[in-house]
C-alpha cells in the first residue's frame, strides 16, 4: 500500500508540474515576450509598463511560476527516490523512465539524476539480496552477451520460418534486433568453428584443426576476442562448452569460467541438466559481476548437440516431454528417412560412403520413421529449453535495467543435417 501511495503521489506531482509548464507557456505567449531570435529589422509593438502595469505584473507572475516549478520538480525527484528505495527493499522490479531534470535548477547534478535509477554503494551493501533489481549504468563500454548454441541448424528457429519449433524468446530477439539470414560457417566442426569466432580467422590461420592443436590459437590470444576485451577493461565470463586444449588456457583474460559439456545430464541422479546449469551460471554471473566496469558473458550451450555414445542421442528435461508429444515432425523435401529411402544419398559423390561418420550417425537417428520422429522431437525440445534459458538471461538484463547498454548475440558453431542428403550431423572427410 505504501508503494502505491508513493507512486500515486509521484504521478500527481508530475501532473501538476506539467500543468504548471503549460500555464507558464501560455502566459509567456499571450504577453508577447519578444524572441531573441527575431531579426532586428522586424517592426515590434511595444507596451509602456507605466501606462497599464501589465508588463511588470506578467514578469512577476513568470518569476513566481518558475520558482514554483523548481519546488515541484525537487519534490517530485524526492518522492521518486523514496518510491524506488521502497520497491527495491521489497525486491520488486522497477520500470523506470528517466525524466529530464529542470535545466533551470543549477543545484541538480548528474549524480543526483543518476540516483533515480541506481542505488548508492551503501544502499547496495544494505540491500545486497535485492541487487538484481538495481539499475547499473556505471560501466564505460557496451556490455556483450554471447548466447552460443551447439549444432543448431539455421532452420531451428521460428524467426526463420520454422512453424513447428517453439522459440518465442529468440524470435522476439530477432524481431527487435537484426536477423542475419545468410551467415555461413567456414568449417562445420565444433572446435574449428569456435576458434574462428574467437579469432576472426580461417582454420588455415588459427591452425586448430584438432582439439589438441591450440598452440597458435593461444600464442595469438592477445589479439583474440577475449584477449582484446580483457585488455580494454572488460569483466569476462565464460560458462559451458570450451572444446580446446586446456594445457595453455589463457585464464588471465577471464574473470570467471566453468567448463562442462558432453553429457545432457551432469549427474547420475538426473537432477542437473546441462541447459539448466547454463542458465543458472549466466544469471548468477550477471548478479555477481562488479558494477564499475563493462562485462562480456558467454553462455556456451551444449544443446542441441547430441550426446555421443548414448543411443538416445537427445535427452531433454522431463518437463519438456509434453512438448510436441502429439505432433508430427515434418521431413525436409531433400531428406532420406528410413532404410528404404536412398534417393538423395545416391546423388552424393562417390567418396560419400558408408564409413563416413555423417552416414553412421544417420543410421543412429533416421533409419526408421519412428526413430526420426523420436529424435527430432527430443531435438526440438532441447532447442525450446535453450530458448527458455536465453529468455531468463535476457530477463535478468531487463531487471537490472542494462538491456539498452548490452549487445546480445545468439549464434551457433555450425548447423546439422537432419536426414538431408542421407546424412546426420555434418559431413566428415574421414571417420572421426
mmCIF file of C-alpha atoms in Angstrom, residues 82-293:
data_model
loop_
_atom_site.group_PDB
_atom_site.id
_atom_site.type_symbol
_atom_site.label_atom_id
_atom_site.label_comp_id
_atom_site.label_asym_id
_atom_site.label_seq_id
_atom_site.Cartn_x
_atom_site.Cartn_y
_atom_site.Cartn_z
ATOM 1 C CA UNK A 82 11.662 7.235 -1.935
ATOM 2 C CA UNK A 83 9.438 5.159 -4.180
ATOM 3 C CA UNK A 84 12.411 3.436 -5.843
ATOM 4 C CA UNK A 85 14.049 2.653 -2.494
ATOM 5 C CA UNK A 86 10.841 1.156 -1.096
ATOM 6 C CA UNK A 87 10.293 -1.018 -4.171
ATOM 7 C CA UNK A 88 13.909 -2.198 -4.159
ATOM 8 C CA UNK A 89 13.667 -3.121 -0.493
ATOM 9 C CA UNK A 90 10.618 -5.234 -1.353
ATOM 10 C CA UNK A 91 12.604 -6.968 -4.112
ATOM 11 C CA UNK A 92 10.256 -5.812 -6.906
ATOM 12 C CA UNK A 93 11.413 -4.798 -10.419
ATOM 13 C CA UNK A 94 11.342 -1.126 -11.346
ATOM 14 C CA UNK A 95 10.165 0.067 -14.724
ATOM 15 C CA UNK A 96 11.858 3.439 -14.588
ATOM 16 C CA UNK A 97 11.740 6.039 -17.335
ATOM 17 C CA UNK A 98 14.460 8.628 -16.852
ATOM 18 C CA UNK A 99 12.859 12.082 -16.737
ATOM 19 C CA UNK A 100 14.909 15.058 -17.740
ATOM 20 C CA UNK A 101 15.558 17.425 -14.859
ATOM 21 C CA UNK A 102 14.715 21.112 -14.942
ATOM 22 C CA UNK A 103 17.518 22.895 -16.806
ATOM 23 C CA UNK A 104 16.954 25.971 -14.604
ATOM 24 C CA UNK A 105 17.772 24.006 -11.450
ATOM 25 C CA UNK A 106 21.507 24.585 -11.102
ATOM 26 C CA UNK A 107 21.642 22.520 -7.920
ATOM 27 C CA UNK A 108 20.755 19.250 -9.727
ATOM 28 C CA UNK A 109 23.939 17.407 -10.705
ATOM 29 C CA UNK A 110 24.352 14.375 -12.926
ATOM 30 C CA UNK A 111 24.951 12.286 -9.816
ATOM 31 C CA UNK A 112 21.614 13.375 -8.401
ATOM 32 C CA UNK A 113 19.895 12.440 -11.631
ATOM 33 C CA UNK A 114 21.551 9.026 -11.531
ATOM 34 C CA UNK A 115 20.135 8.446 -8.050
ATOM 35 C CA UNK A 116 16.697 7.940 -9.567
ATOM 36 C CA UNK A 117 17.900 4.765 -11.299
ATOM 37 C CA UNK A 118 20.809 3.460 -9.220
ATOM 38 C CA UNK A 119 21.469 2.607 -5.607
ATOM 39 C CA UNK A 120 24.438 4.140 -3.844
ATOM 40 C CA UNK A 121 27.238 1.852 -2.693
ATOM 41 C CA UNK A 122 25.880 1.910 0.862
ATOM 42 C CA UNK A 123 22.393 1.053 -0.329
ATOM 43 C CA UNK A 124 23.772 -1.769 -2.473
ATOM 44 C CA UNK A 125 25.520 -3.197 0.559
ATOM 45 C CA UNK A 126 22.406 -2.873 2.680
ATOM 46 C CA UNK A 127 20.115 -4.406 0.084
ATOM 47 C CA UNK A 128 22.543 -6.889 -1.449
ATOM 48 C CA UNK A 129 19.863 -9.549 -1.715
ATOM 49 C CA UNK A 130 17.848 -7.221 -3.957
ATOM 50 C CA UNK A 131 20.672 -6.028 -6.197
ATOM 51 C CA UNK A 132 19.208 -7.824 -9.216
ATOM 52 C CA UNK A 133 16.609 -5.050 -9.405
ATOM 53 C CA UNK A 134 19.240 -2.303 -9.304
ATOM 54 C CA UNK A 135 19.925 -0.169 -12.318
ATOM 55 C CA UNK A 136 23.658 -0.238 -13.000
ATOM 56 C CA UNK A 137 24.918 2.257 -15.533
ATOM 57 C CA UNK A 138 28.466 2.900 -14.333
ATOM 58 C CA UNK A 139 30.309 0.878 -16.972
ATOM 59 C CA UNK A 140 32.180 2.797 -19.665
ATOM 60 C CA UNK A 141 31.580 0.396 -22.573
ATOM 61 C CA UNK A 142 28.722 -1.561 -24.054
ATOM 62 C CA UNK A 143 28.172 -4.920 -22.378
ATOM 63 C CA UNK A 144 28.223 -8.076 -24.514
ATOM 64 C CA UNK A 145 26.191 -11.255 -24.021
ATOM 65 C CA UNK A 146 27.001 -14.116 -26.400
ATOM 66 C CA UNK A 147 24.456 -16.927 -26.348
ATOM 67 C CA UNK A 148 26.352 -19.660 -28.172
ATOM 68 C CA UNK A 149 24.342 -22.729 -29.177
ATOM 69 C CA UNK A 150 25.804 -26.035 -30.389
ATOM 70 C CA UNK A 151 24.911 -27.854 -33.633
ATOM 71 C CA UNK A 152 21.904 -25.574 -34.089
ATOM 72 C CA UNK A 153 20.536 -25.804 -37.621
ATOM 73 C CA UNK A 154 19.600 -22.403 -39.016
ATOM 74 C CA UNK A 155 16.040 -23.632 -39.581
ATOM 75 C CA UNK A 156 15.599 -24.403 -35.870
ATOM 76 C CA UNK A 157 14.071 -21.016 -35.192
ATOM 77 C CA UNK A 158 10.581 -19.665 -35.537
ATOM 78 C CA UNK A 159 12.019 -16.412 -36.855
ATOM 79 C CA UNK A 160 13.493 -18.359 -39.785
ATOM 80 C CA UNK A 161 10.096 -19.676 -40.805
ATOM 81 C CA UNK A 162 10.003 -22.903 -38.818
ATOM 82 C CA UNK A 163 6.389 -23.160 -37.675
ATOM 83 C CA UNK A 164 6.991 -26.357 -35.713
ATOM 84 C CA UNK A 165 9.595 -25.397 -33.121
ATOM 85 C CA UNK A 166 8.725 -23.047 -30.248
ATOM 86 C CA UNK A 167 11.412 -20.401 -29.717
ATOM 87 C CA UNK A 168 9.462 -17.307 -28.563
ATOM 88 C CA UNK A 169 12.322 -15.519 -26.773
ATOM 89 C CA UNK A 170 14.795 -15.864 -29.632
ATOM 90 C CA UNK A 171 12.072 -14.923 -32.116
ATOM 91 C CA UNK A 172 11.464 -11.725 -30.134
ATOM 92 C CA UNK A 173 15.198 -11.021 -30.130
ATOM 93 C CA UNK A 174 15.255 -11.443 -33.916
ATOM 94 C CA UNK A 175 12.239 -9.182 -34.449
ATOM 95 C CA UNK A 176 13.591 -6.421 -32.206
ATOM 96 C CA UNK A 177 17.166 -6.629 -33.480
ATOM 97 C CA UNK A 178 18.966 -7.755 -36.622
ATOM 98 C CA UNK A 179 18.443 -11.224 -38.104
ATOM 99 C CA UNK A 180 21.360 -12.422 -40.216
ATOM 100 C CA UNK A 181 19.781 -14.797 -42.734
ATOM 101 C CA UNK A 182 22.893 -15.593 -44.785
ATOM 102 C CA UNK A 183 25.536 -16.087 -42.117
ATOM 103 C CA UNK A 184 27.701 -19.078 -43.067
ATOM 104 C CA UNK A 185 30.223 -21.068 -41.058
ATOM 105 C CA UNK A 186 33.650 -21.655 -42.597
ATOM 106 C CA UNK A 187 34.267 -25.169 -41.225
ATOM 107 C CA UNK A 188 31.422 -27.187 -39.715
ATOM 108 C CA UNK A 189 33.363 -28.795 -36.873
ATOM 109 C CA UNK A 190 32.793 -27.580 -33.309
ATOM 110 C CA UNK A 191 36.287 -26.589 -32.142
ATOM 111 C CA UNK A 192 37.361 -25.225 -35.541
ATOM 112 C CA UNK A 193 34.305 -23.026 -35.845
ATOM 113 C CA UNK A 194 34.702 -21.774 -32.271
ATOM 114 C CA UNK A 195 38.341 -20.843 -32.820
ATOM 115 C CA UNK A 196 37.241 -18.967 -35.937
ATOM 116 C CA UNK A 197 34.699 -16.989 -33.904
ATOM 117 C CA UNK A 198 37.281 -16.035 -31.270
ATOM 118 C CA UNK A 199 39.949 -15.028 -33.787
ATOM 119 C CA UNK A 200 38.132 -13.981 -36.932
ATOM 120 C CA UNK A 201 40.398 -16.350 -38.886
ATOM 121 C CA UNK A 202 40.002 -19.421 -41.060
ATOM 122 C CA UNK A 203 41.433 -22.699 -39.778
ATOM 123 C CA UNK A 204 44.371 -22.214 -42.153
ATOM 124 C CA UNK A 205 45.406 -19.280 -39.929
ATOM 125 C CA UNK A 206 44.441 -20.298 -36.401
ATOM 126 C CA UNK A 207 45.620 -23.915 -37.004
ATOM 127 C CA UNK A 208 43.078 -25.526 -34.654
ATOM 128 C CA UNK A 209 42.313 -28.438 -36.966
ATOM 129 C CA UNK A 210 42.155 -30.780 -33.964
ATOM 130 C CA UNK A 211 41.114 -30.181 -30.377
ATOM 131 C CA UNK A 212 44.687 -30.504 -29.149
ATOM 132 C CA UNK A 213 46.007 -28.111 -31.830
ATOM 133 C CA UNK A 214 45.650 -24.919 -29.812
ATOM 134 C CA UNK A 215 49.222 -23.603 -29.824
ATOM 135 C CA UNK A 216 48.707 -20.942 -32.493
ATOM 136 C CA UNK A 217 45.317 -20.027 -31.044
ATOM 137 C CA UNK A 218 46.804 -19.343 -27.608
ATOM 138 C CA UNK A 219 50.016 -17.739 -28.894
ATOM 139 C CA UNK A 220 47.922 -15.019 -30.537
ATOM 140 C CA UNK A 221 45.340 -14.784 -27.752
ATOM 141 C CA UNK A 222 46.120 -11.109 -27.086
ATOM 142 C CA UNK A 223 44.539 -10.322 -30.437
ATOM 143 C CA UNK A 224 41.563 -12.624 -29.965
ATOM 144 C CA UNK A 225 38.039 -11.591 -28.948
ATOM 145 C CA UNK A 226 38.507 -12.234 -25.238
ATOM 146 C CA UNK A 227 42.107 -11.061 -25.105
ATOM 147 C CA UNK A 228 41.161 -7.694 -26.566
ATOM 148 C CA UNK A 229 38.123 -7.364 -24.317
ATOM 149 C CA UNK A 230 40.250 -8.074 -21.240
ATOM 150 C CA UNK A 231 42.883 -5.541 -22.307
ATOM 151 C CA UNK A 232 40.143 -2.954 -22.629
ATOM 152 C CA UNK A 233 38.858 -3.430 -19.093
ATOM 153 C CA UNK A 234 36.044 -5.921 -19.638
ATOM 154 C CA UNK A 235 34.994 -8.348 -16.930
ATOM 155 C CA UNK A 236 34.747 -11.581 -18.928
ATOM 156 C CA UNK A 237 32.773 -14.677 -18.001
ATOM 157 C CA UNK A 238 32.566 -17.950 -19.929
ATOM 158 C CA UNK A 239 30.352 -20.907 -18.988
ATOM 159 C CA UNK A 240 29.747 -24.193 -20.751
ATOM 160 C CA UNK A 241 31.491 -25.726 -23.731
ATOM 161 C CA UNK A 242 35.093 -24.639 -24.356
ATOM 162 C CA UNK A 243 36.337 -27.504 -26.575
ATOM 163 C CA UNK A 244 40.011 -26.559 -26.861
ATOM 164 C CA UNK A 245 43.158 -27.849 -25.189
ATOM 165 C CA UNK A 246 43.469 -26.759 -21.560
ATOM 166 C CA UNK A 247 47.247 -27.033 -21.065
ATOM 167 C CA UNK A 248 47.818 -23.394 -22.040
ATOM 168 C CA UNK A 249 44.393 -21.990 -21.313
ATOM 169 C CA UNK A 250 44.642 -18.167 -21.121
ATOM 170 C CA UNK A 251 42.900 -17.769 -17.795
ATOM 171 C CA UNK A 252 44.163 -14.207 -17.421
ATOM 172 C CA UNK A 253 41.556 -12.984 -19.908
ATOM 173 C CA UNK A 254 38.594 -14.305 -17.906
ATOM 174 C CA UNK A 255 37.285 -13.276 -14.507
ATOM 175 C CA UNK A 256 35.027 -16.319 -14.141
ATOM 176 C CA UNK A 257 34.842 -19.600 -16.049
ATOM 177 C CA UNK A 258 33.357 -23.049 -15.705
ATOM 178 C CA UNK A 259 33.573 -25.605 -18.486
ATOM 179 C CA UNK A 260 31.267 -28.579 -18.987
ATOM 180 C CA UNK A 261 29.792 -30.409 -21.963
ATOM 181 C CA UNK A 262 29.494 -33.887 -23.462
ATOM 182 C CA UNK A 263 26.505 -35.028 -21.418
ATOM 183 C CA UNK A 264 22.984 -33.676 -21.184
ATOM 184 C CA UNK A 265 22.676 -34.750 -17.565
ATOM 185 C CA UNK A 266 25.658 -33.729 -15.441
ATOM 186 C CA UNK A 267 24.840 -36.130 -12.604
ATOM 187 C CA UNK A 268 23.700 -39.734 -12.367
ATOM 188 C CA UNK A 269 20.546 -38.732 -10.485
ATOM 189 C CA UNK A 270 19.432 -36.597 -13.452
ATOM 190 C CA UNK A 271 18.868 -33.532 -11.319
ATOM 191 C CA UNK A 272 21.284 -31.184 -13.053
ATOM 192 C CA UNK A 273 20.609 -30.757 -16.759
ATOM 193 C CA UNK A 274 23.331 -29.062 -18.783
ATOM 194 C CA UNK A 275 20.968 -26.388 -20.135
ATOM 195 C CA UNK A 276 19.682 -25.610 -16.641
ATOM 196 C CA UNK A 277 23.243 -25.120 -15.480
ATOM 197 C CA UNK A 278 23.973 -22.879 -18.466
ATOM 198 C CA UNK A 279 21.047 -20.698 -17.465
ATOM 199 C CA UNK A 280 21.956 -20.575 -13.747
ATOM 200 C CA UNK A 281 25.589 -19.732 -14.452
ATOM 201 C CA UNK A 282 24.618 -16.929 -16.815
ATOM 202 C CA UNK A 283 22.133 -15.340 -14.424
ATOM 203 C CA UNK A 284 24.462 -15.665 -11.419
ATOM 204 C CA UNK A 285 27.302 -14.020 -13.343
ATOM 205 C CA UNK A 286 25.070 -11.041 -14.107
ATOM 206 C CA UNK A 287 24.046 -10.744 -10.466
ATOM 207 C CA UNK A 288 27.538 -11.097 -9.017
ATOM 208 C CA UNK A 289 29.545 -9.010 -11.514
ATOM 209 C CA UNK A 290 31.184 -5.756 -10.419
ATOM 210 C CA UNK A 291 29.154 -2.672 -11.257
ATOM 211 C CA UNK A 292 32.046 -0.399 -12.146
ATOM 212 C CA UNK A 293 33.188 -1.950 -15.433
#
